[in-house]
């Protein structure tokens, strides 16, 4: 692992930590307007969804060019979204999706992109 990546990870943590720690650091955050509380509650899932979407749709080919990819990951995302809507549990959706992809790759049905 390159030291540059460690430095980048520490820098990203330092930049993003304050926004994640707002509810812990500010007393009386529950007195914010309802709209602001909903926004703060949904920032994490929105960021996670955008990262997942990019990783599911785009892969790098051998010449390091980005290409559109359709595979088992799309099914995993659909299952995750369906379980989250149905059971209201992000953890359950993520575990089921990871288990599906791991099982399909272990049996040879799906290969790594």
CSV table of N, CA and C in Angstrom, one decimal:
chain,number,residue,atom,x,y,z
A,1,UNK,N,0.8,-1.2,0.0
A,1,UNK,CA,0.0,0.0,0.0
A,1,UNK,C,0.9,1.2,0.0
A,2,UNK,N,0.5,2.2,-0.8
A,2,UNK,CA,1.3,3.4,-0.9
A,2,UNK,C,1.0,4.4,0.2
A,3,UNK,N,2.0,5.1,0.7
A,3,UNK,CA,1.8,6.1,1.8
A,3,UNK,C,0.9,7.2,1.3
A,4,UNK,N,0.9,7.5,0.0
A,4,UNK,CA,0.0,8.5,-0.5
A,4,UNK,C,-1.5,8.2,-0.2
A,5,UNK,N,-1.8,6.9,-0.3
A,5,UNK,CA,-3.2,6.5,-0.1
A,5,UNK,C,-3.6,6.7,1.4
A,6,UNK,N,-2.7,6.4,2.3
A,6,UNK,CA,-2.9,6.6,3.7
A,6,UNK,C,-3.1,8.0,4.0
A,7,UNK,N,-2.3,8.9,3.4
A,7,UNK,CA,-2.4,10.3,3.6
A,7,UNK,C,-3.7,10.8,3.1
A,8,UNK,N,-4.1,10.3,2.0
A,8,UNK,CA,-5.4,10.7,1.4
A,8,UNK,C,-6.6,10.3,2.3
A,9,UNK,N,-6.5,9.1,2.8
A,9,UNK,CA,-7.6,8.6,3.7
A,9,UNK,C,-7.7,9.4,5.0
A,10,UNK,N,-6.6,9.8,5.5
A,10,UNK,CA,-6.6,10.6,6.7
A,10,UNK,C,-7.1,12.0,6.4
A,11,UNK,N,-6.7,12.5,5.3
A,11,UNK,CA,-7.3,13.9,4.9
A,11,UNK,C,-8.8,13.8,4.7
A,12,UNK,N,-9.2,12.8,4.0
A,12,UNK,CA,-10.7,12.6,3.8
A,12,UNK,C,-11.5,12.5,5.1
A,13,UNK,N,-10.9,11.7,6.0
A,13,UNK,CA,-11.5,11.6,7.3
A,13,UNK,C,-11.6,12.9,8.0
A,14,UNK,N,-10.5,13.7,8.0
A,14,UNK,CA,-10.5,15.0,8.6
A,14,UNK,C,-11.5,16.0,8.0
A,15,UNK,N,-11.7,15.9,6.7
A,15,UNK,CA,-12.6,16.8,6.0
A,15,UNK,C,-14.1,16.3,6.3
A,16,UNK,N,-14.4,15.0,6.3
A,16,UNK,CA,-15.8,14.6,6.4
A,16,UNK,C,-16.3,14.4,7.8
A,17,UNK,N,-15.4,14.3,8.8
A,17,UNK,CA,-15.8,14.0,10.1
A,17,UNK,C,-16.7,15.0,10.7
A,18,UNK,N,-16.4,16.3,10.6
A,18,UNK,CA,-17.3,17.3,11.2
A,18,UNK,C,-18.7,17.2,10.8
A,19,UNK,N,-19.0,16.9,9.5
A,19,UNK,CA,-20.4,16.8,9.1
A,19,UNK,C,-21.1,15.6,9.7
A,20,UNK,N,-20.3,14.5,9.9
A,20,UNK,CA,-20.9,13.3,10.5
A,20,UNK,C,-21.0,13.5,12.0
A,21,UNK,N,-20.2,14.3,12.6
A,21,UNK,CA,-20.3,14.5,14.0
A,21,UNK,C,-21.2,15.6,14.5
A,22,UNK,N,-21.9,16.3,13.6
A,22,UNK,CA,-22.7,17.4,14.1
A,22,UNK,C,-23.7,16.9,15.1
A,23,UNK,N,-24.4,15.8,15.0
A,23,UNK,CA,-25.4,15.5,16.0
A,23,UNK,C,-24.7,15.2,17.4
A,24,UNK,N,-23.5,14.7,17.4
A,24,UNK,CA,-22.8,14.4,18.6
A,24,UNK,C,-22.2,15.7,19.3
A,25,UNK,N,-21.8,16.7,18.5
A,25,UNK,CA,-21.2,17.8,19.0
A,25,UNK,C,-22.1,19.0,19.3
A,26,UNK,N,-23.2,19.1,18.7
A,26,UNK,CA,-24.1,20.2,18.9
A,26,UNK,C,-25.3,19.8,19.9
A,27,UNK,N,-25.3,20.4,21.1
A,27,UNK,CA,-26.4,20.1,21.9
A,27,UNK,C,-27.7,20.8,21.4
A,28,UNK,N,-28.8,20.1,21.6
A,28,UNK,CA,-30.1,20.7,21.1
A,28,UNK,C,-30.3,20.6,19.6
A,29,UNK,N,-29.7,19.6,19.0
A,29,UNK,CA,-29.9,19.5,17.5
A,29,UNK,C,-31.3,19.1,17.2
A,30,UNK,N,-32.0,18.5,18.2
A,30,UNK,CA,-33.4,18.1,18.0
A,30,UNK,C,-34.3,19.3,17.8
A,31,UNK,N,-33.8,20.5,18.1
A,31,UNK,CA,-34.6,21.7,18.0
A,31,UNK,C,-34.5,22.3,16.6
A,32,UNK,N,-33.7,21.7,15.7
A,32,UNK,CA,-33.6,22.2,14.4
A,32,UNK,C,-34.9,22.0,13.7
A,33,UNK,N,-35.2,22.8,12.6
A,33,UNK,CA,-36.4,22.5,11.8
A,33,UNK,C,-36.5,21.1,11.3
A,34,UNK,N,-37.7,20.6,11.2
A,34,UNK,CA,-37.8,19.2,10.7
A,34,UNK,C,-37.2,18.9,9.4
A,35,UNK,N,-37.2,19.9,8.5
A,35,UNK,CA,-36.6,19.8,7.2
A,35,UNK,C,-35.1,19.6,7.3
A,36,UNK,N,-34.4,20.3,8.2
A,36,UNK,CA,-33.0,20.1,8.4
A,36,UNK,C,-32.7,18.8,9.0
A,37,UNK,N,-33.5,18.3,9.9
A,37,UNK,CA,-33.2,17.0,10.5
A,37,UNK,C,-33.4,15.9,9.5
A,38,UNK,N,-34.4,16.0,8.6
A,38,UNK,CA,-34.5,15.0,7.6
A,38,UNK,C,-33.3,15.0,6.6
A,39,UNK,N,-32.9,16.2,6.3
A,39,UNK,CA,-31.7,16.3,5.4
A,39,UNK,C,-30.5,15.6,6.1
A,40,UNK,N,-30.2,15.9,7.3
A,40,UNK,CA,-29.1,15.3,8.0
A,40,UNK,C,-29.2,13.8,8.1
A,41,UNK,N,-30.4,13.3,8.4
A,41,UNK,CA,-30.6,11.9,8.5
A,41,UNK,C,-30.4,11.2,7.2
A,42,UNK,N,-30.7,11.8,6.1
A,42,UNK,CA,-30.6,11.1,4.8
A,42,UNK,C,-29.3,11.4,4.0
A,43,UNK,N,-28.4,12.2,4.6
A,43,UNK,CA,-27.1,12.4,3.9
A,43,UNK,C,-26.3,11.1,3.8
A,44,UNK,N,-26.2,10.3,4.8
A,44,UNK,CA,-25.4,9.1,4.8
A,44,UNK,C,-25.9,8.1,3.8
A,45,UNK,N,-27.2,7.8,3.8
A,45,UNK,CA,-27.7,6.8,2.8
A,45,UNK,C,-27.6,7.3,1.3
A,46,UNK,N,-27.7,8.7,1.2
A,46,UNK,CA,-27.5,9.2,-0.2
A,46,UNK,C,-26.1,9.1,-0.7
A,47,UNK,N,-25.1,9.3,0.2
A,47,UNK,CA,-23.7,9.1,-0.2
A,47,UNK,C,-23.4,7.7,-0.5
A,48,UNK,N,-23.9,6.8,0.4
A,48,UNK,CA,-23.7,5.4,0.2
A,48,UNK,C,-24.3,4.9,-1.2
A,49,UNK,N,-25.5,5.4,-1.5
A,49,UNK,CA,-26.2,5.0,-2.7
A,49,UNK,C,-25.4,5.5,-3.9
A,50,UNK,N,-24.9,6.7,-3.9
A,50,UNK,CA,-24.1,7.2,-5.0
A,50,UNK,C,-22.8,6.4,-5.2
A,51,UNK,N,-22.2,6.1,-4.2
A,51,UNK,CA,-20.9,5.3,-4.3
A,51,UNK,C,-21.2,3.9,-4.8
A,52,UNK,N,-22.3,3.3,-4.4
A,52,UNK,CA,-22.7,2.0,-4.8
A,52,UNK,C,-23.1,2.0,-6.3
A,53,UNK,N,-23.8,3.0,-6.7
A,53,UNK,CA,-24.2,3.1,-8.1
A,53,UNK,C,-23.0,3.2,-9.1
A,54,UNK,N,-22.0,4.0,-8.7
A,54,UNK,CA,-20.9,4.2,-9.6
A,54,UNK,C,-20.1,2.8,-9.6
A,55,UNK,N,-20.0,2.1,-8.5
A,55,UNK,CA,-19.2,0.9,-8.5
A,55,UNK,C,-20.0,-0.2,-9.2
A,56,UNK,N,-21.3,-0.2,-9.3
A,56,UNK,CA,-22.0,-1.2,-9.9
A,56,UNK,C,-22.0,-1.0,-11.4
A,57,UNK,N,-22.2,0.2,-11.9
A,57,UNK,CA,-22.3,0.5,-13.3
A,57,UNK,C,-21.0,0.6,-14.1
A,58,UNK,N,-20.0,1.1,-13.5
A,58,UNK,CA,-18.8,1.4,-14.2
A,58,UNK,C,-17.6,0.4,-13.8
A,59,UNK,N,-16.9,-0.1,-14.7
A,59,UNK,CA,-15.7,-0.9,-14.5
A,59,UNK,C,-14.6,-0.4,-15.3
A,60,UNK,N,-13.4,-0.8,-15.0
A,60,UNK,CA,-12.2,-0.4,-15.8
A,60,UNK,C,-11.8,-1.6,-16.6
A,61,UNK,N,-11.6,-1.4,-17.9
A,61,UNK,CA,-11.1,-2.5,-18.7
A,61,UNK,C,-9.5,-2.6,-18.6
A,62,UNK,N,-8.9,-3.4,-19.3
A,62,UNK,CA,-7.5,-3.7,-19.2
A,62,UNK,C,-6.7,-2.4,-19.5
A,63,UNK,N,-7.2,-1.6,-20.4
A,63,UNK,CA,-6.4,-0.3,-20.7
A,63,UNK,C,-6.8,0.8,-19.8
A,64,UNK,N,-7.5,0.5,-18.7
A,64,UNK,CA,-7.9,1.5,-17.7
A,64,UNK,C,-8.9,2.5,-18.2
A,65,UNK,N,-9.7,2.1,-19.1
A,65,UNK,CA,-10.8,3.0,-19.6
A,65,UNK,C,-12.1,2.5,-18.9
A,66,UNK,N,-12.9,3.5,-18.5
A,66,UNK,CA,-14.2,3.2,-17.9
A,66,UNK,C,-15.2,2.6,-18.9
A,67,UNK,N,-15.8,1.5,-18.5
A,67,UNK,CA,-16.8,0.9,-19.4
A,67,UNK,C,-18.1,0.6,-18.6
A,68,UNK,N,-19.2,0.7,-19.3
A,68,UNK,CA,-20.5,0.3,-18.7
A,68,UNK,C,-20.5,-1.2,-18.4
A,69,UNK,N,-21.0,-1.6,-17.3
A,69,UNK,CA,-21.0,-3.0,-16.9
A,69,UNK,C,-22.4,-3.4,-16.4
A,70,UNK,N,-22.9,-4.5,-16.9
A,70,UNK,CA,-24.1,-5.1,-16.4
A,70,UNK,C,-23.8,-6.5,-15.9
A,71,UNK,N,-24.1,-6.8,-14.6
A,71,UNK,CA,-23.8,-8.1,-14.1
A,71,UNK,C,-24.6,-8.4,-12.9
A,72,UNK,N,-24.2,-9.3,-12.0
A,72,UNK,CA,-24.9,-9.8,-10.9
A,72,UNK,C,-25.1,-8.6,-9.9
A,73,UNK,N,-24.2,-7.6,-9.9
A,73,UNK,CA,-24.3,-6.5,-9.0
A,73,UNK,C,-25.6,-5.8,-9.1
A,74,UNK,N,-26.1,-5.7,-10.3
A,74,UNK,CA,-27.4,-5.0,-10.5
A,74,UNK,C,-28.5,-5.7,-9.8
A,75,UNK,N,-28.5,-7.1,-9.8
A,75,UNK,CA,-29.5,-7.9,-9.1
A,75,UNK,C,-29.3,-7.6,-7.6
A,76,UNK,N,-28.1,-7.6,-7.1
A,76,UNK,CA,-27.8,-7.4,-5.7
A,76,UNK,C,-28.3,-6.0,-5.3
A,77,UNK,N,-28.2,-5.0,-6.1
A,77,UNK,CA,-28.7,-3.7,-5.7
A,77,UNK,C,-30.2,-3.7,-5.7
A,78,UNK,N,-30.8,-4.3,-6.6
A,78,UNK,CA,-32.3,-4.4,-6.6
A,78,UNK,C,-32.8,-5.2,-5.4
A,79,UNK,N,-32.1,-6.2,-5.0
A,79,UNK,CA,-32.5,-7.0,-3.8
A,79,UNK,C,-32.3,-6.1,-2.6
A,80,UNK,N,-31.2,-5.4,-2.5
A,80,UNK,CA,-31.0,-4.5,-1.4
A,80,UNK,C,-32.0,-3.4,-1.2
A,81,UNK,N,-32.3,-2.8,-2.3
A,81,UNK,CA,-33.4,-1.7,-2.3
A,81,UNK,C,-34.7,-2.3,-1.9
A,82,UNK,N,-35.1,-3.5,-2.5
A,82,UNK,CA,-36.4,-4.1,-2.1
A,82,UNK,C,-36.4,-4.5,-0.7
A,83,UNK,N,-35.4,-5.0,-0.1
A,83,UNK,CA,-35.4,-5.4,1.3
A,83,UNK,C,-35.4,-4.2,2.2
A,84,UNK,N,-34.7,-3.1,1.8
A,84,UNK,CA,-34.7,-1.9,2.6
A,84,UNK,C,-36.1,-1.3,2.7
A,85,UNK,N,-36.8,-1.3,1.5
A,85,UNK,CA,-38.2,-0.7,1.5
A,85,UNK,C,-39.1,-1.6,2.2
A,86,UNK,N,-39.0,-2.9,2.1
A,86,UNK,CA,-39.9,-3.9,2.7
A,86,UNK,C,-39.7,-4.0,4.2
A,87,UNK,N,-38.5,-4.2,4.6
A,87,UNK,CA,-38.2,-4.5,6.0
A,87,UNK,C,-37.7,-3.2,6.8
A,88,UNK,N,-37.4,-2.1,6.1
A,88,UNK,CA,-36.9,-0.9,6.7
A,88,UNK,C,-35.6,-1.2,7.5
A,89,UNK,N,-34.7,-2.0,6.9
A,89,UNK,CA,-33.4,-2.4,7.5
A,89,UNK,C,-32.3,-2.3,6.4
A,90,UNK,N,-31.4,-1.3,6.5
A,90,UNK,CA,-30.3,-1.3,5.6
A,90,UNK,C,-29.4,-2.4,5.8
A,91,UNK,N,-29.1,-2.8,7.1
A,91,UNK,CA,-28.2,-3.9,7.4
A,91,UNK,C,-28.7,-5.2,6.7
A,92,UNK,N,-30.0,-5.5,6.8
A,92,UNK,CA,-30.5,-6.7,6.2
A,92,UNK,C,-30.3,-6.7,4.7
A,93,UNK,N,-30.6,-5.6,4.1
A,93,UNK,CA,-30.4,-5.4,2.6
A,93,UNK,C,-29.0,-5.6,2.2
A,94,UNK,N,-28.1,-5.0,2.9
A,94,UNK,CA,-26.7,-5.1,2.6
A,94,UNK,C,-26.2,-6.5,2.7
A,95,UNK,N,-26.5,-7.2,3.8
A,95,UNK,CA,-26.1,-8.5,4.1
A,95,UNK,C,-26.6,-9.5,3.0
A,96,UNK,N,-27.9,-9.3,2.7
A,96,UNK,CA,-28.5,-10.2,1.7
A,96,UNK,C,-27.8,-10.0,0.3
A,97,UNK,N,-27.5,-8.8,0.0
A,97,UNK,CA,-26.9,-8.5,-1.3
A,97,UNK,C,-25.4,-9.0,-1.4
A,98,UNK,N,-24.7,-8.9,-0.3
A,98,UNK,CA,-23.3,-9.4,-0.3
A,98,UNK,C,-23.3,-10.9,-0.3
A,99,UNK,N,-24.3,-11.5,0.4
A,99,UNK,CA,-24.4,-13.0,0.4
A,99,UNK,C,-24.7,-13.5,-1.0
A,100,UNK,N,-25.6,-12.8,-1.7
A,100,UNK,CA,-26.0,-13.2,-3.0
A,100,UNK,C,-24.8,-13.2,-4.0
A,101,UNK,N,-24.1,-12.1,-4.0
A,101,UNK,CA,-22.9,-11.9,-4.9
A,101,UNK,C,-21.8,-12.9,-4.5
A,102,UNK,N,-21.6,-13.1,-3.2
A,102,UNK,CA,-20.5,-14.1,-2.8
A,102,UNK,C,-20.9,-15.5,-3.2
A,103,UNK,N,-22.2,-15.9,-3.1
A,103,UNK,CA,-22.6,-17.2,-3.4
A,103,UNK,C,-22.5,-17.4,-5.0
A,104,UNK,N,-22.9,-16.4,-5.7
A,104,UNK,CA,-22.9,-16.5,-7.2
A,104,UNK,C,-21.5,-16.6,-7.7
A,105,UNK,N,-20.6,-15.9,-7.1
A,105,UNK,CA,-19.2,-15.9,-7.5
A,105,UNK,C,-18.5,-17.2,-7.0
A,106,UNK,N,-18.9,-17.7,-5.9
A,106,UNK,CA,-18.3,-19.0,-5.4
A,106,UNK,C,-18.7,-20.2,-6.2
A,107,UNK,N,-19.9,-20.1,-6.7
A,107,UNK,CA,-20.4,-21.2,-7.6
A,107,UNK,C,-20.0,-21.1,-9.0
A,108,UNK,N,-19.5,-20.0,-9.4
A,108,UNK,CA,-19.0,-19.8,-10.8
A,108,UNK,C,-20.1,-19.2,-11.7
A,109,UNK,N,-21.3,-18.9,-11.1
A,109,UNK,CA,-22.4,-18.3,-11.9
A,109,UNK,C,-22.0,-16.9,-12.4
A,110,UNK,N,-21.4,-16.2,-11.5
A,110,UNK,CA,-20.9,-14.8,-11.8
A,110,UNK,C,-19.4,-14.7,-11.6
A,111,UNK,N,-18.8,-14.0,-12.5
A,111,UNK,CA,-17.4,-13.8,-12.4
A,111,UNK,C,-17.1,-12.3,-12.0
A,112,UNK,N,-15.9,-12.1,-11.6
A,112,UNK,CA,-15.5,-10.7,-11.2
A,112,UNK,C,-15.5,-9.9,-12.5
A,113,UNK,N,-15.9,-8.6,-12.4
A,113,UNK,CA,-15.9,-7.8,-13.6
A,113,UNK,C,-14.5,-7.5,-14.1
